[in-house]
Amino acid sequence: MRFAIKTRPEHTTWQQLRDVWIAADDFEIFESAWHWDHFYPLSGDMAGPNLEAWTTLAALAQATQRIRVGCQVTGMIYRHPAVLANMAATTDIISDGRLELGIGAGWNEMETAAYGIDLYPLKERFDRFDEGTEAMIALLTEKVANFDGKYIKLTDAYCEPKAVQTPHPPITIGGKGPKRTLRAVAKWAQQWNVIVQSPEEWKELKDVLVQRCEEVGRNVDEITCSVNVRIDPDQPLDTAVAQAAAYGEAGVDLVVMNLPLDAPPSVVEPLAKALAPLA
């Protein structure tokens, strides 16, 4: 099994977030570190602090040396795909080729309503997500990109300098919608991330992903399958480790351990030691 960590950029400080990622960088069992892309907290006081995803991600890439870095996942509705492609290329350069490009269609109505960002009806949102993904790949891989979609249009567009990783930074698509999300995973993703309640639920979704891959002529084994396991500070660490083990037995490739809110760097070492027998 493979492991990663995820931190919550809400109700915390930049210094503490940075120090946790630096601590994780010292333990090879953690192949990647993630946070989320929101402008408001997702728990507690919604008017409280929440660090912006991509500016902190670039800084965290500079602060670390080994661990791969990613956002789980970037809401496509928040930034024009061409702008996001440039951000991804630059962050990959800053990290010396350690970026995981996490993307999703977006969902947070509270943020979009507050900021005047169009959330769009569900079908249009996924249509825009599909077009945005294709446009980003074009910008990241082609010297001059052209794309003529219904919503996204590129005309002799450049994204320079290119990312370090070729053909582009690995794409992680998050979500569990059986029709649109898993089809997008099958077409474009190198990793699929999903939040589920049990290994049984994950197995059912994995079967759907296998079908979607068959429909587009893709080998499902090319896609890393990852899930999130939340560490509850009110429960023994062994509880979360046992959950991770159960997902591994079900066939999950990568388990992302979600650290407790405002976790100090000292949580990383005992977690690494507890997971070591599963690696």
CSV table of N, CA and C in Angstrom, one decimal, residues 2-9 17 20-21 24 30-37 53-54 56-57 60 67-74 98-103 170-174 190-193 224 226-228 254-259:
chain,number,residue,atom,x,y,z
A,2,ARG,N,0.3,2.3,-0.5
A,2,ARG,CA,0.9,3.6,-0.5
A,2,ARG,C,0.1,4.6,0.3
A,3,PHE,N,0.8,5.6,0.8
A,3,PHE,CA,0.2,6.6,1.7
A,3,PHE,C,0.5,8.0,1.4
A,4,ALA,N,-0.4,8.9,1.8
A,4,ALA,CA,-0.2,10.3,1.7
A,4,ALA,C,-0.9,10.9,2.9
A,5,ILE,N,-0.7,12.2,3.1
A,5,ILE,CA,-1.4,13.0,4.1
A,5,ILE,C,-2.2,14.1,3.5
A,6,LYS,N,-3.2,14.5,4.2
A,6,LYS,CA,-4.0,15.7,3.8
A,6,LYS,C,-4.2,16.6,5.0
A,7,THR,N,-3.9,17.9,4.8
A,7,THR,CA,-4.1,18.8,5.9
A,7,THR,C,-5.3,19.7,5.5
A,8,ARG,N,-5.9,20.3,6.5
A,8,ARG,CA,-7.0,21.2,6.4
A,8,ARG,C,-6.5,22.7,6.5
A,9,PRO,N,-6.6,23.5,5.5
A,9,PRO,CA,-6.1,24.8,5.6
A,9,PRO,C,-7.0,25.8,6.2
A,17,LEU,N,0.7,25.0,9.0
A,17,LEU,CA,0.5,24.2,7.8
A,17,LEU,C,1.9,23.8,7.2
A,20,VAL,N,3.9,21.2,9.2
A,20,VAL,CA,3.4,19.8,9.1
A,20,VAL,C,3.9,19.2,7.7
A,21,TRP,N,3.8,19.9,6.7
A,21,TRP,CA,4.3,19.4,5.4
A,21,TRP,C,5.8,19.1,5.4
A,24,ALA,N,6.3,15.9,7.2
A,24,ALA,CA,5.9,14.7,6.3
A,24,ALA,C,6.9,14.5,5.3
A,30,PHE,N,5.2,8.6,3.2
A,30,PHE,CA,4.2,9.5,2.6
A,30,PHE,C,4.7,10.0,1.2
A,31,GLU,N,4.0,9.5,0.2
A,31,GLU,CA,4.5,9.9,-1.1
A,31,GLU,C,4.0,11.3,-1.6
A,32,SER,N,2.9,11.7,-1.0
A,32,SER,CA,2.3,13.0,-1.4
A,32,SER,C,1.6,13.7,-0.2
A,33,ALA,N,1.4,15.0,-0.4
A,33,ALA,CA,0.7,15.8,0.6
A,33,ALA,C,-0.3,16.6,-0.1
A,34,TRP,N,-1.5,16.8,0.5
A,34,TRP,CA,-2.6,17.4,-0.2
A,34,TRP,C,-3.3,18.4,0.8
A,35,HIS,N,-3.9,19.4,0.2
A,35,HIS,CA,-4.9,20.2,0.9
A,35,HIS,C,-6.1,20.5,0.0
A,36,TRP,N,-7.1,21.3,0.4
A,36,TRP,CA,-8.2,21.5,-0.4
A,36,TRP,C,-8.3,22.9,-1.0
A,37,ASP,N,-9.2,23.0,-2.0
A,37,ASP,CA,-9.4,24.3,-2.7
A,37,ASP,C,-10.7,24.9,-2.3
A,53,ALA,N,-5.7,27.9,-1.8
A,53,ALA,CA,-5.1,26.7,-2.2
A,53,ALA,C,-3.8,26.8,-3.0
A,54,TRP,N,-3.8,27.5,-4.1
A,54,TRP,CA,-2.7,27.5,-5.0
A,54,TRP,C,-1.5,28.4,-4.6
A,56,THR,N,-0.7,28.9,-1.5
A,56,THR,CA,0.0,28.1,-0.4
A,56,THR,C,0.6,26.8,-1.0
A,57,LEU,N,0.0,26.2,-2.1
A,57,LEU,CA,0.6,25.0,-2.7
A,57,LEU,C,2.0,25.4,-3.3
A,60,LEU,N,4.4,25.8,-0.4
A,60,LEU,CA,4.7,24.4,0.2
A,60,LEU,C,5.6,23.6,-0.7
A,67,ILE,N,8.5,15.2,-1.2
A,67,ILE,CA,7.1,14.8,-1.2
A,67,ILE,C,6.4,15.5,-2.4
A,68,ARG,N,5.5,14.7,-3.0
A,68,ARG,CA,4.7,15.3,-4.1
A,68,ARG,C,3.6,16.2,-3.5
A,69,VAL,N,3.1,17.2,-4.2
A,69,VAL,CA,2.2,18.2,-3.7
A,69,VAL,C,1.0,18.3,-4.6
A,70,GLY,N,-0.2,18.4,-3.9
A,70,GLY,CA,-1.4,18.6,-4.7
A,70,GLY,C,-2.5,19.2,-4.0
A,71,CYS,N,-3.5,19.5,-4.7
A,71,CYS,CA,-4.8,20.1,-4.2
A,71,CYS,C,-5.9,19.1,-4.5
A,72,GLN,N,-6.6,18.7,-3.4
A,72,GLN,CA,-7.6,17.7,-3.6
A,72,GLN,C,-9.0,18.2,-3.3
A,73,VAL,N,-9.7,18.7,-4.3
A,73,VAL,CA,-9.2,18.9,-5.7
A,73,VAL,C,-9.6,20.4,-6.0
A,74,THR,N,-9.0,20.9,-7.1
A,74,THR,CA,-9.3,22.2,-7.5
A,74,THR,C,-10.6,22.3,-8.2
A,98,ARG,N,7.1,17.9,-9.0
A,98,ARG,CA,6.4,17.1,-7.9
A,98,ARG,C,4.9,17.4,-7.8
A,99,LEU,N,4.3,18.1,-8.8
A,99,LEU,CA,2.9,18.5,-8.7
A,99,LEU,C,2.0,17.3,-9.1
A,100,GLU,N,1.0,17.2,-8.3
A,100,GLU,CA,-0.2,16.3,-8.7
A,100,GLU,C,-1.3,17.3,-9.0
A,101,LEU,N,-1.8,17.3,-10.2
A,101,LEU,CA,-2.8,18.2,-10.6
A,101,LEU,C,-4.2,17.7,-10.3
A,102,GLY,N,-4.8,18.1,-9.2
A,102,GLY,CA,-6.1,17.6,-8.8
A,102,GLY,C,-7.2,18.6,-9.2
A,103,ILE,N,-8.2,18.0,-9.9
A,103,ILE,CA,-9.3,18.8,-10.4
A,103,ILE,C,-10.7,18.2,-10.2
A,170,PRO,N,0.7,14.7,-13.5
A,170,PRO,CA,-0.4,13.7,-13.4
A,170,PRO,C,-1.7,14.4,-12.9
A,171,ILE,N,-2.8,14.0,-13.6
A,171,ILE,CA,-4.1,14.5,-13.2
A,171,ILE,C,-4.8,13.6,-12.3
A,172,THR,N,-5.3,14.2,-11.2
A,172,THR,CA,-6.2,13.5,-10.2
A,172,THR,C,-7.6,14.1,-10.4
A,173,ILE,N,-8.6,13.3,-10.6
A,173,ILE,CA,-9.9,13.7,-10.7
A,173,ILE,C,-10.7,13.1,-9.5
A,174,GLY,N,-11.3,14.0,-8.7
A,174,GLY,CA,-12.0,13.6,-7.5
A,174,GLY,C,-13.5,13.6,-7.7
A,190,GLN,N,-4.8,10.2,-14.2
A,190,GLN,CA,-3.8,9.3,-13.8
A,190,GLN,C,-4.1,8.8,-12.4
A,191,GLN,N,-5.0,9.5,-11.7
A,191,GLN,CA,-5.4,9.1,-10.3
A,191,GLN,C,-6.9,9.5,-10.2
A,192,TRP,N,-7.6,8.6,-9.5
A,192,TRP,CA,-9.0,8.8,-9.1
A,192,TRP,C,-9.0,8.8,-7.6
A,193,ASN,N,-9.6,9.9,-7.0
A,193,ASN,CA,-9.7,10.1,-5.6
A,193,ASN,C,-11.2,10.2,-5.2
A,224,THR,N,-4.2,5.2,-10.7
A,224,THR,CA,-4.1,5.0,-9.3
A,224,THR,C,-5.4,5.3,-8.6
A,226,SER,N,-7.3,6.1,-5.2
A,226,SER,CA,-7.1,6.6,-3.8
A,226,SER,C,-8.3,6.9,-3.1
A,227,VAL,N,-8.3,6.8,-1.8
A,227,VAL,CA,-9.4,7.1,-0.9
A,227,VAL,C,-8.8,7.9,0.3
A,228,ASN,N,-9.7,8.6,1.0
A,228,ASN,CA,-9.3,9.4,2.2
A,228,ASN,C,-9.8,8.7,3.4
A,254,LEU,N,-3.8,3.8,-3.0
A,254,LEU,CA,-3.2,4.9,-2.2
A,254,LEU,C,-4.3,5.4,-1.1
A,255,VAL,N,-3.9,5.4,0.1
A,255,VAL,CA,-4.7,5.9,1.2
A,255,VAL,C,-4.2,7.3,1.7
A,256,VAL,N,-5.1,8.3,1.6
A,256,VAL,CA,-4.7,9.6,2.0
A,256,VAL,C,-5.2,9.8,3.4
A,257,MET,N,-4.3,9.9,4.3
A,257,MET,CA,-4.6,10.1,5.8
A,257,MET,C,-4.9,11.6,6.1
A,258,ASN,N,-6.2,11.8,6.4
A,258,ASN,CA,-6.6,13.2,6.6
A,258,ASN,C,-6.3,13.6,8.1
A,259,LEU,N,-5.4,14.5,8.3
A,259,LEU,CA,-4.9,14.8,9.6
A,259,LEU,C,-6.0,15.6,10.3
